Short mmCIF file of C-alpha atoms and ligand atoms in Angstrom, two decimals:
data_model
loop_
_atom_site.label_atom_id
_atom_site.label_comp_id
_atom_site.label_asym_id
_atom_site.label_seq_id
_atom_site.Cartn_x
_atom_site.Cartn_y
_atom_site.Cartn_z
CA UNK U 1 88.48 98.66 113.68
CA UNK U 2 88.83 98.27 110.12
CA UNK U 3 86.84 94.48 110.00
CA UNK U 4 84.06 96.65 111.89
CA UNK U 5 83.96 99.67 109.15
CA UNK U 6 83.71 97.04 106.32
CA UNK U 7 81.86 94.83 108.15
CA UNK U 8 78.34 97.38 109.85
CA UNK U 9 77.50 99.21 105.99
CA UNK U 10 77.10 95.35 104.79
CA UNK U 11 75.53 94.13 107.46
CA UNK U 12 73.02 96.94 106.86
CA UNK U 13 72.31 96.46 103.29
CA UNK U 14 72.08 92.61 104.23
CA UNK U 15 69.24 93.31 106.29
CA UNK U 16 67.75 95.68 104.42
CA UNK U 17 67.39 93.11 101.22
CA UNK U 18 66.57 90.59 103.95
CA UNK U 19 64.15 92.82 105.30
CA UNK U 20 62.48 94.13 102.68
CA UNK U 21 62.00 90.51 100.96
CA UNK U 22 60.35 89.24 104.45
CA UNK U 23 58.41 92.39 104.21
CA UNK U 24 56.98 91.17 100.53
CA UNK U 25 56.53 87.65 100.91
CA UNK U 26 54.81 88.67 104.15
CA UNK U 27 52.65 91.51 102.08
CA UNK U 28 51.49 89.22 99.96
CA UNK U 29 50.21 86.83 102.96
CA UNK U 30 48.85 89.45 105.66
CA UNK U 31 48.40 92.77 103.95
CA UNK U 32 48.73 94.77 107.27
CA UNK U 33 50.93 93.27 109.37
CA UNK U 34 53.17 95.30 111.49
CA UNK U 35 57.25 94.87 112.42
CA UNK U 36 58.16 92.99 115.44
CA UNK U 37 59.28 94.26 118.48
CA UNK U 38 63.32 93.73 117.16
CA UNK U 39 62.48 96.26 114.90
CA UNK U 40 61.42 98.82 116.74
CA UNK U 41 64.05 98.40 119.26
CA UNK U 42 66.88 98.22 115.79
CA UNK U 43 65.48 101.61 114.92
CA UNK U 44 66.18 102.73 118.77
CA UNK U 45 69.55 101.95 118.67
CA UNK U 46 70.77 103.01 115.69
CA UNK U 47 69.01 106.61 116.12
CA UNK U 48 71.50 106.62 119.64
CA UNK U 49 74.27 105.45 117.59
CA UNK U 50 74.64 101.89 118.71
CA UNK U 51 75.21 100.32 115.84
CA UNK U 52 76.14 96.91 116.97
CA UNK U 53 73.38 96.47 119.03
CA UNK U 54 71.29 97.59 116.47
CA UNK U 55 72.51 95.29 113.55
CA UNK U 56 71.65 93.02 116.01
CA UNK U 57 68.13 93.40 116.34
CA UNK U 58 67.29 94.05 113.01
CA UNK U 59 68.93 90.49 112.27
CA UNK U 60 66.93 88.48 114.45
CA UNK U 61 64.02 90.28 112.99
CA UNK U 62 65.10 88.45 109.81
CA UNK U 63 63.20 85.01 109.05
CA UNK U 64 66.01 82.18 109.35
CA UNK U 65 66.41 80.60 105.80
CA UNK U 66 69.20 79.82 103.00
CA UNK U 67 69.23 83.68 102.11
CA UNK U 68 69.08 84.93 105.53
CA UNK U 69 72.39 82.83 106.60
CA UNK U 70 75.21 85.02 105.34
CA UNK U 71 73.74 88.00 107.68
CA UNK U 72 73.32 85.59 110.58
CA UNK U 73 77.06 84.26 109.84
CA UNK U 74 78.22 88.25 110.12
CA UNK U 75 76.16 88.66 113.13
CA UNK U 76 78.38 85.70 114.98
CA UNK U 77 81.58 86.93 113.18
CA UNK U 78 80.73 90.63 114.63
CA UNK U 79 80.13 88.70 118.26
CA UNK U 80 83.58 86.43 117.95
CA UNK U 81 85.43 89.74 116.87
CA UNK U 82 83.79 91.73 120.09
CA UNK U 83 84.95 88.57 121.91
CA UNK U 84 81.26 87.43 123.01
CA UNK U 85 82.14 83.68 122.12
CA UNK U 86 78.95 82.73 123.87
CA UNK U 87 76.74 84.80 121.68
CA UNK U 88 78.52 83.41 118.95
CA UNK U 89 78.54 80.02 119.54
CA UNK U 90 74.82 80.21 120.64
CA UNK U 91 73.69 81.85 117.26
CA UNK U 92 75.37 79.21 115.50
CA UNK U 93 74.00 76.48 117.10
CA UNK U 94 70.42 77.75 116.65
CA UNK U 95 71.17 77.64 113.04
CA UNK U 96 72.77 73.97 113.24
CA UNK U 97 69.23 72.40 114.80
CA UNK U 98 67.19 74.28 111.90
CA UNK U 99 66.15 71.16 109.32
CA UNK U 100 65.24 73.20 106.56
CA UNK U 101 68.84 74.77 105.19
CA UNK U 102 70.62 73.93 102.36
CA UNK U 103 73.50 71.24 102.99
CA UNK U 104 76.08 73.96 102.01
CA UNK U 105 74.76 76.39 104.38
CA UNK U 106 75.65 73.69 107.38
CA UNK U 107 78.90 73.33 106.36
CA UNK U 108 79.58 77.01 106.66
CA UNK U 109 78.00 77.37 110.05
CA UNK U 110 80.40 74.45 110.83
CA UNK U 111 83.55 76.07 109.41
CA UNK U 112 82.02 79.47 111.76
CA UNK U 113 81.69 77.75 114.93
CA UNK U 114 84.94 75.81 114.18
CA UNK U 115 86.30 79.18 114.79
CA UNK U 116 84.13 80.14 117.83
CA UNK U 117 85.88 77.03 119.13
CA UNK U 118 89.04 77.35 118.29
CA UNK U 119 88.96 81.04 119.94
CA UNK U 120 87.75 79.84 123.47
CA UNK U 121 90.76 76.80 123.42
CA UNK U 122 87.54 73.98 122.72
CA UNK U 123 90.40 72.74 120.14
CA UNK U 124 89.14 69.07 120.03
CA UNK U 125 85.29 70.38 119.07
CA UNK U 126 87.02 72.46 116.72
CA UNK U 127 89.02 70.12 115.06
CA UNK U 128 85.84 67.33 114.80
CA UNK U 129 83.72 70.20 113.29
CA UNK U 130 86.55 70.90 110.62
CA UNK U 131 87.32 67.51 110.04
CA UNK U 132 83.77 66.59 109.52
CA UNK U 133 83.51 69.61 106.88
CA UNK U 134 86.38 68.07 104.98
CA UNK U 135 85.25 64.29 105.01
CA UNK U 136 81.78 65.73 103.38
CA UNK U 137 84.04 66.61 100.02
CA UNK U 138 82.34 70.03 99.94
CA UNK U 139 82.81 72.67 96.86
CA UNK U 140 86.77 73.16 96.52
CA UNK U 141 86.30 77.12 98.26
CA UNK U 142 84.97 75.45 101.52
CA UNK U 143 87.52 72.31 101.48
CA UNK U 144 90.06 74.95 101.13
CA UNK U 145 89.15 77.18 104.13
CA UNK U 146 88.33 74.43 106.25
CA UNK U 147 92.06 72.81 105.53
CA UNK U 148 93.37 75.96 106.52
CA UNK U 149 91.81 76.40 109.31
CA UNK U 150 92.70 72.96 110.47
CA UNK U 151 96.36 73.84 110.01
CA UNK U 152 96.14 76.65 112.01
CA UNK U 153 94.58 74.69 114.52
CA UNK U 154 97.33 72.10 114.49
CA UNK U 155 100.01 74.27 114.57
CA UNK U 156 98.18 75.99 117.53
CA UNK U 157 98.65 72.86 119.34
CA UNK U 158 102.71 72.19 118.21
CA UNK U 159 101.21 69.36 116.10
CA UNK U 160 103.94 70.38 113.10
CA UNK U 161 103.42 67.00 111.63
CA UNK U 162 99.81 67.14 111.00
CA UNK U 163 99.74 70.84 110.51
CA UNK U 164 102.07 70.52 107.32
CA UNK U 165 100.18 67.32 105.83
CA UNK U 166 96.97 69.56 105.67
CA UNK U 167 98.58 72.23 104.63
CA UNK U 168 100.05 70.10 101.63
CA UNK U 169 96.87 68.87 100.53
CA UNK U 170 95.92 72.47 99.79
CA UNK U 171 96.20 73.03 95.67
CA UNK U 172 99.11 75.40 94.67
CA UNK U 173 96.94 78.46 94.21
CA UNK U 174 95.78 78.28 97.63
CA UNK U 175 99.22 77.40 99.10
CA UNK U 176 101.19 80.70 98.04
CA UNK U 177 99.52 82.50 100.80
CA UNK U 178 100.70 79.75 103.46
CA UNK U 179 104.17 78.85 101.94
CA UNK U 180 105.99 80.74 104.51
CA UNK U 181 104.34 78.92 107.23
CA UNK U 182 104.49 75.96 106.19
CA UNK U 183 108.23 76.51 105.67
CA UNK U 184 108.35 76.93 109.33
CA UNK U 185 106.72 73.67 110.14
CA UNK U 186 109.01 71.84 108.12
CA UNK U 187 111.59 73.52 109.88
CA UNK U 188 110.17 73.08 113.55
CA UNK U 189 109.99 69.56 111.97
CA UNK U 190 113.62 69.62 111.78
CA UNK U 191 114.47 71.34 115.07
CA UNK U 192 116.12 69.19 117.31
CA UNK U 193 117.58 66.77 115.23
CA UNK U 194 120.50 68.97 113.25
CA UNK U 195 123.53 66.49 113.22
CA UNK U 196 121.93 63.64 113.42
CA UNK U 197 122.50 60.61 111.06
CA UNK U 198 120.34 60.31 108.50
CA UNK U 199 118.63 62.54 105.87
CA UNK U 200 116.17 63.07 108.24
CA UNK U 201 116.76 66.52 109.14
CA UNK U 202 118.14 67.65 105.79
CA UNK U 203 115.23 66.92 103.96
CA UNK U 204 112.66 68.90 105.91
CA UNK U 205 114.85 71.86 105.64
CA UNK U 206 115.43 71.31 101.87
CA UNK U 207 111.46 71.02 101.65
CA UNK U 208 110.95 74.19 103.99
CA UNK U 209 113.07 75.75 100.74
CA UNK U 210 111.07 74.47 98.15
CA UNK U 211 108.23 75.32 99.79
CA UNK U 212 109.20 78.92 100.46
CA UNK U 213 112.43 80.00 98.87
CA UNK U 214 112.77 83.09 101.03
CA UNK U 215 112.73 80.95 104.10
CA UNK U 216 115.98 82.27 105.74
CA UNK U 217 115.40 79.82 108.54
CA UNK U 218 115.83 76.99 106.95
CA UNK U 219 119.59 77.94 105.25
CA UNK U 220 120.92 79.16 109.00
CA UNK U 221 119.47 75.44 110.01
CA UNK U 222 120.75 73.81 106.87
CA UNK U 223 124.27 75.58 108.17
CA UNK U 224 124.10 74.78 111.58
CA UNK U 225 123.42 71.09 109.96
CA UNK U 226 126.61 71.51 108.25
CA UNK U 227 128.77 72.65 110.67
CA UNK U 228 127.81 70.00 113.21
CA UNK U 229 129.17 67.51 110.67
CA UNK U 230 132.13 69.85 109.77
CA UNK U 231 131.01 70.28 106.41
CA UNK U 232 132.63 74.03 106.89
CA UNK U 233 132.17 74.99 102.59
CA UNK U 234 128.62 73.49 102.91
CA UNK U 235 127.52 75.94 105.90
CA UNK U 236 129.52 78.74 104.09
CA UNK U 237 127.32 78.07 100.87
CA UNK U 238 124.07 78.35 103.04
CA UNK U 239 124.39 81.44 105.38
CA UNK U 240 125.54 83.21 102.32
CA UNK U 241 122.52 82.31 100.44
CA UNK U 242 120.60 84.43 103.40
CA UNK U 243 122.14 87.61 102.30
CA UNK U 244 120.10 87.04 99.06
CA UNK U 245 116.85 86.52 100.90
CA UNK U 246 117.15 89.17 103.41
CA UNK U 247 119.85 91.50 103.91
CA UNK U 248 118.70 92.32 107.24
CA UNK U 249 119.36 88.99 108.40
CA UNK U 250 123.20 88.94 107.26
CA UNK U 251 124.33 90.00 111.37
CA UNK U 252 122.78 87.06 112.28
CA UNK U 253 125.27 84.73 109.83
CA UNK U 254 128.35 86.55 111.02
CA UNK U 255 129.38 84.52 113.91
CA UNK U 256 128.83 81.25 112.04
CA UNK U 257 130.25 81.91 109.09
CA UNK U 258 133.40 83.53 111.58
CA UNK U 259 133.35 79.84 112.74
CA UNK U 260 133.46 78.10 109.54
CA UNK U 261 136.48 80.29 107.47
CA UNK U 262 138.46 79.93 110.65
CA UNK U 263 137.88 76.10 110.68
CA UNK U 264 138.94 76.36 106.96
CA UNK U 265 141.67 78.89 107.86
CA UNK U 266 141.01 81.25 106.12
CA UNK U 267 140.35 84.47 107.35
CA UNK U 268 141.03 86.40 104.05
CA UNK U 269 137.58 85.11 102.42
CA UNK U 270 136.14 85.74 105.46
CA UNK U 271 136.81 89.07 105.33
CA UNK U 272 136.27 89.79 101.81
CA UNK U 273 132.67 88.98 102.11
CA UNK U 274 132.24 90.91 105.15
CA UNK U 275 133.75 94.30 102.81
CA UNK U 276 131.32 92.82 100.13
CA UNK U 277 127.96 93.01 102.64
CA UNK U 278 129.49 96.65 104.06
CA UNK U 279 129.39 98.36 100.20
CA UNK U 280 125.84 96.84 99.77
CA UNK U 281 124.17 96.75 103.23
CA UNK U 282 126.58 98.72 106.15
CA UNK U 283 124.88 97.25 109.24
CA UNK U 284 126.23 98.13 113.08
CA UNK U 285 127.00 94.44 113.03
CA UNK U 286 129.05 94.83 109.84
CA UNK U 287 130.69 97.88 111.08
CA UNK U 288 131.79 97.00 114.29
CA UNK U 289 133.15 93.47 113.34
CA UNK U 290 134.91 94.53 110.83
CA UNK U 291 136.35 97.15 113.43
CA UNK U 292 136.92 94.36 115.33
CA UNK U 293 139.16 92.58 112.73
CA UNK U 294 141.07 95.70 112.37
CA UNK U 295 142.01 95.97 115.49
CA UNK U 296 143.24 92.01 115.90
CA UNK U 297 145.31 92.38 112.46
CA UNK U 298 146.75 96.36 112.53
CA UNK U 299 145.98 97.85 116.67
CA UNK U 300 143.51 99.98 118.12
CA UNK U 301 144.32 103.41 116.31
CA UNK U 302 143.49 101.75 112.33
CA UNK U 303 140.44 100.52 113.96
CA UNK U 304 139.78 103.76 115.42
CA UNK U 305 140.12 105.85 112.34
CA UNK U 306 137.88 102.68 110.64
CA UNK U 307 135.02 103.34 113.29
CA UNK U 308 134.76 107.29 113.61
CA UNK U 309 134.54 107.46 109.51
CA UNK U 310 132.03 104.52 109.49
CA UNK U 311 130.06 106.40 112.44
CA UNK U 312 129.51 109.09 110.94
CA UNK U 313 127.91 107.75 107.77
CA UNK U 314 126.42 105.11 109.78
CA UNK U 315 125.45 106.36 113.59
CA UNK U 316 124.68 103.89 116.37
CA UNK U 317 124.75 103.20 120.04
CA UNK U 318 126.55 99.82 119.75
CA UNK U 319 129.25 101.46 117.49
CA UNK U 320 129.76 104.30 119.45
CA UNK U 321 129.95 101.79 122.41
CA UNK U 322 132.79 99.97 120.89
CA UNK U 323 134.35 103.07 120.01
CA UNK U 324 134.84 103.74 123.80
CA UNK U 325 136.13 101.16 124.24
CA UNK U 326 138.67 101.73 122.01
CA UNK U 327 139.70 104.53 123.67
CA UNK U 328 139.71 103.30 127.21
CA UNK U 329 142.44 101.27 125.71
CA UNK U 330 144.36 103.97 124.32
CA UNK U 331 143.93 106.42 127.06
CA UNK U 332 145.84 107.49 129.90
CA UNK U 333 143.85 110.73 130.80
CA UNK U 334 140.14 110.63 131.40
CA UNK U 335 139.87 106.96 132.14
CA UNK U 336 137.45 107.17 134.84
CA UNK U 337 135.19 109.71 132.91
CA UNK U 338 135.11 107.59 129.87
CA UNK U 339 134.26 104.40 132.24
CA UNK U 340 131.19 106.02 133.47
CA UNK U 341 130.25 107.21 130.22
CA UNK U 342 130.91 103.87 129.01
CA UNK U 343 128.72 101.99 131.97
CA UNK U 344 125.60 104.65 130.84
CA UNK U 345 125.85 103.80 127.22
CA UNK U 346 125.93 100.21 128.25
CA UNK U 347 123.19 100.12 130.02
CA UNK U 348 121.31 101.90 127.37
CA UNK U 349 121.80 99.75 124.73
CA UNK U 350 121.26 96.84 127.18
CA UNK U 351 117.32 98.79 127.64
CA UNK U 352 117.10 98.41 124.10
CA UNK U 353 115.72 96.02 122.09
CA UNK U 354 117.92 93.74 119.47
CA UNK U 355 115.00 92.42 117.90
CA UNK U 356 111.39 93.91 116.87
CA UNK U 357 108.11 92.24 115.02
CA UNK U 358 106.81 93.71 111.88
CA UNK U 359 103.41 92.80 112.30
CA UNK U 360 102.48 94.36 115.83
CA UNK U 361 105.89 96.25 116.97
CA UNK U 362 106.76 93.17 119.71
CA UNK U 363 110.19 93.84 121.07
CA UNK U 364 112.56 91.52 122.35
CA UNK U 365 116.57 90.55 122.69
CA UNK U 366 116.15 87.24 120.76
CA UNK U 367 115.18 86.29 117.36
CA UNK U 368 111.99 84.37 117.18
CA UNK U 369 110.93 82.79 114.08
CA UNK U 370 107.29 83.12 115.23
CA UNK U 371 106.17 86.27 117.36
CA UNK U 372 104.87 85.38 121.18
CA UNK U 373 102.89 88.19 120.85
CA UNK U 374 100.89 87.77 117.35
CA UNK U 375 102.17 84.54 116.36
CA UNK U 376 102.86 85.63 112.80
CA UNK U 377 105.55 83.69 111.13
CA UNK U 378 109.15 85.44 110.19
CA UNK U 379 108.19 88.74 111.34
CA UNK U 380 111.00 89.55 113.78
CA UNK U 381 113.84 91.30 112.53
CA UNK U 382 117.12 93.38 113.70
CA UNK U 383 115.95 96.99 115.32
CA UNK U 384 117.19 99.46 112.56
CA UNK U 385 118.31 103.01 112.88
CA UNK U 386 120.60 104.80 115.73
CA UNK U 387 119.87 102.14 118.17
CA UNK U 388 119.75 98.98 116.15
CA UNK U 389 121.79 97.54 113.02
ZN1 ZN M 401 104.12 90.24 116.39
#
């Protein structure tokens, strides 16, 4: 909605420039010549409010030519948006078979209908178009968006490989904005092959780091690395380095790390650094395993007193689940009562989500580095509030 608000007031002022400079150039050839048809019908439309259709006329009332492009290039972006690839791709190729453009203004139609492509799955025509653009050794701005685009388009296809070499031949300023995926093909690089012999594996994850220190991917892989070649201190050193780049993914350490201070025996450290997260970032998952430990080391009623107090500065359905529990164990009177209770909480906080994208509010149980739904990159993270973390 926004693309379309930005996009119709300069659509309108580039047809009115265009307009009014075919109007003079015409002037000064036939003195009384009168606007086409498109024109007439522009005016129509936008008088009944149909703005789209009437940025369209007025555009192909324009006179194709190098300063006419960029409105014709909106026109097929406004098309693609509205998901008329057809229009689109047909308006660009009636540009392509004009002779008289400037070379750059080619290569922009290119990188355009690259995208028509790309958005009806013609991924091979896509990928020719863009790889054309580059080979040409364009102006840096048009290399650039054409590499990027080519990335996208590999990683569209699970072509991690090739996706990350064009993405690396993008120059640092332009590779900020894509460090973080990136990072994830580096890391997709490296999925599947944790444990093995070989450097392999290690060294995509350690470049998914450089390339995006915040990658918290890469250190639970680097871990998971680790642990499959019992390198327990190693692991430890990794999933603790997560809590610096996103407290909200600590829960998701606990279980390995759990893993790796047993293997080391000792629990003590363990447990230290779980009290250390609580004081800075009291999660469910905090709460409840360290309710958990409490009851293993001192019984149910230290762990009880533990869970009410941290419930009440910290409420939630999964806490408040365990906490029945706890008292199902303790109790002789009300068992059956509490068991229902217990089976209706349960299934509530089975109905809810674990796991929720930032970008467009995709829910689901498990964590996934890249959303089904939008396909952004790191945007899933534990629910928060009463019924998450
Ligand atoms: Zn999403």
């Amino acid at each position: 909605m926004f693309d379309y608000i930005v996009l119709i007031p300069m659509l309108m002022a580039a047809i009115a420039a265009g307009w009014l400079l075919g109007r003079y150039q015409r002037s000064t050839q036939q003195l009384h010549s009168l606007p086409s048809r498109d024109y007439y019908h522009g005016l129509n439309f936008l008088i009944h409010n149909k703005t789209d259709e009437a940025v369209e006329r007025f555009i192909r009332v324009l006179e194709i030519n190098s300063d006419t492009v960029p409105a014709y290039l909106a026109l097929a972006d406004l098309f693609r948006k509205k998901g008329e690839y057809d229009k689109a791709i047909e308006l660009h190729q009636t540009l392509l078979a004009r002779s008289d453009l400037l070379h750059e203004d080619f290569l922009n139609i290119q990188i355009s209908l690259a995208k028509d492509y790309n958005a009806v799955g013609l991924l091979d025509r896509a990928e020719t178009l863009l790889q054309s653009v580059i080979s040409d050794n364009p102006r840096d701005e048009l290399r650039h968006s054409a590499r990027r685009l080519l990335a996208k388009l590999y990683e569209k296809q699970l072509e991690w490989d090739k996706a990350l070499n064009t993405a690396l031949k993008l120059p640092d300023s332009k590779r900020t904005a894509v460090a973080h995926e990136m990072a994830h093909y580096a890391c997709q690089l490296a999925e599947g092959r944790l444990g093995e012999s070989g450097n392999d594996a290690e060294n995509r994850l350690k470049q998914a780091l450089k390339l995006d220190p915040t990658c918290v991917r890469a250190n639970i892989m680097l871990a998971e690395h680790r642990m499959q070649r019992h390198a327990w201190r190693g692991a430890i050193k990794h999933l603790k380095e997560v809590a610096d780049q996103d407290p909200l993914m600590i829960p998701e350490t606990l279980q390995m790390l759990w893993q790796c201070y047993t293997e080391l025996d000792n629990i003590m450290a363990y447990q230290s650094y779980l009290e250390l997260c609580l004081a800075q970032y009291p999660s469910t998952t905090l709460i409840v395993t360290k309710a958990q430990l409490l009851q293993a080391s001192q019984g149910d009623q230290v762990a009880t007193e533990f869970i009410v107090d941290a419930l009440k500065k910290h409420p939630s359905l999964r806490g408040f689940n365990y906490l029945i529990d706890l008292q199902l164990l303790q109790s002789d009177v009300a068992v059956k009562s509490l068991s229902t209770l217990r089976e209706l909480t349960e299934q509530l906080a089975q109905s809810k989500p674990r796991y929720r994208c930032g970008q467009c509010g995709y829910d689901s149980k498990t964590l996934h580095w890249q959303c089904p739904s939008c396909k952004t990159w790191d945007s899933s993270r534990p629910v928060q509030g009463l019924e998450g973390e």
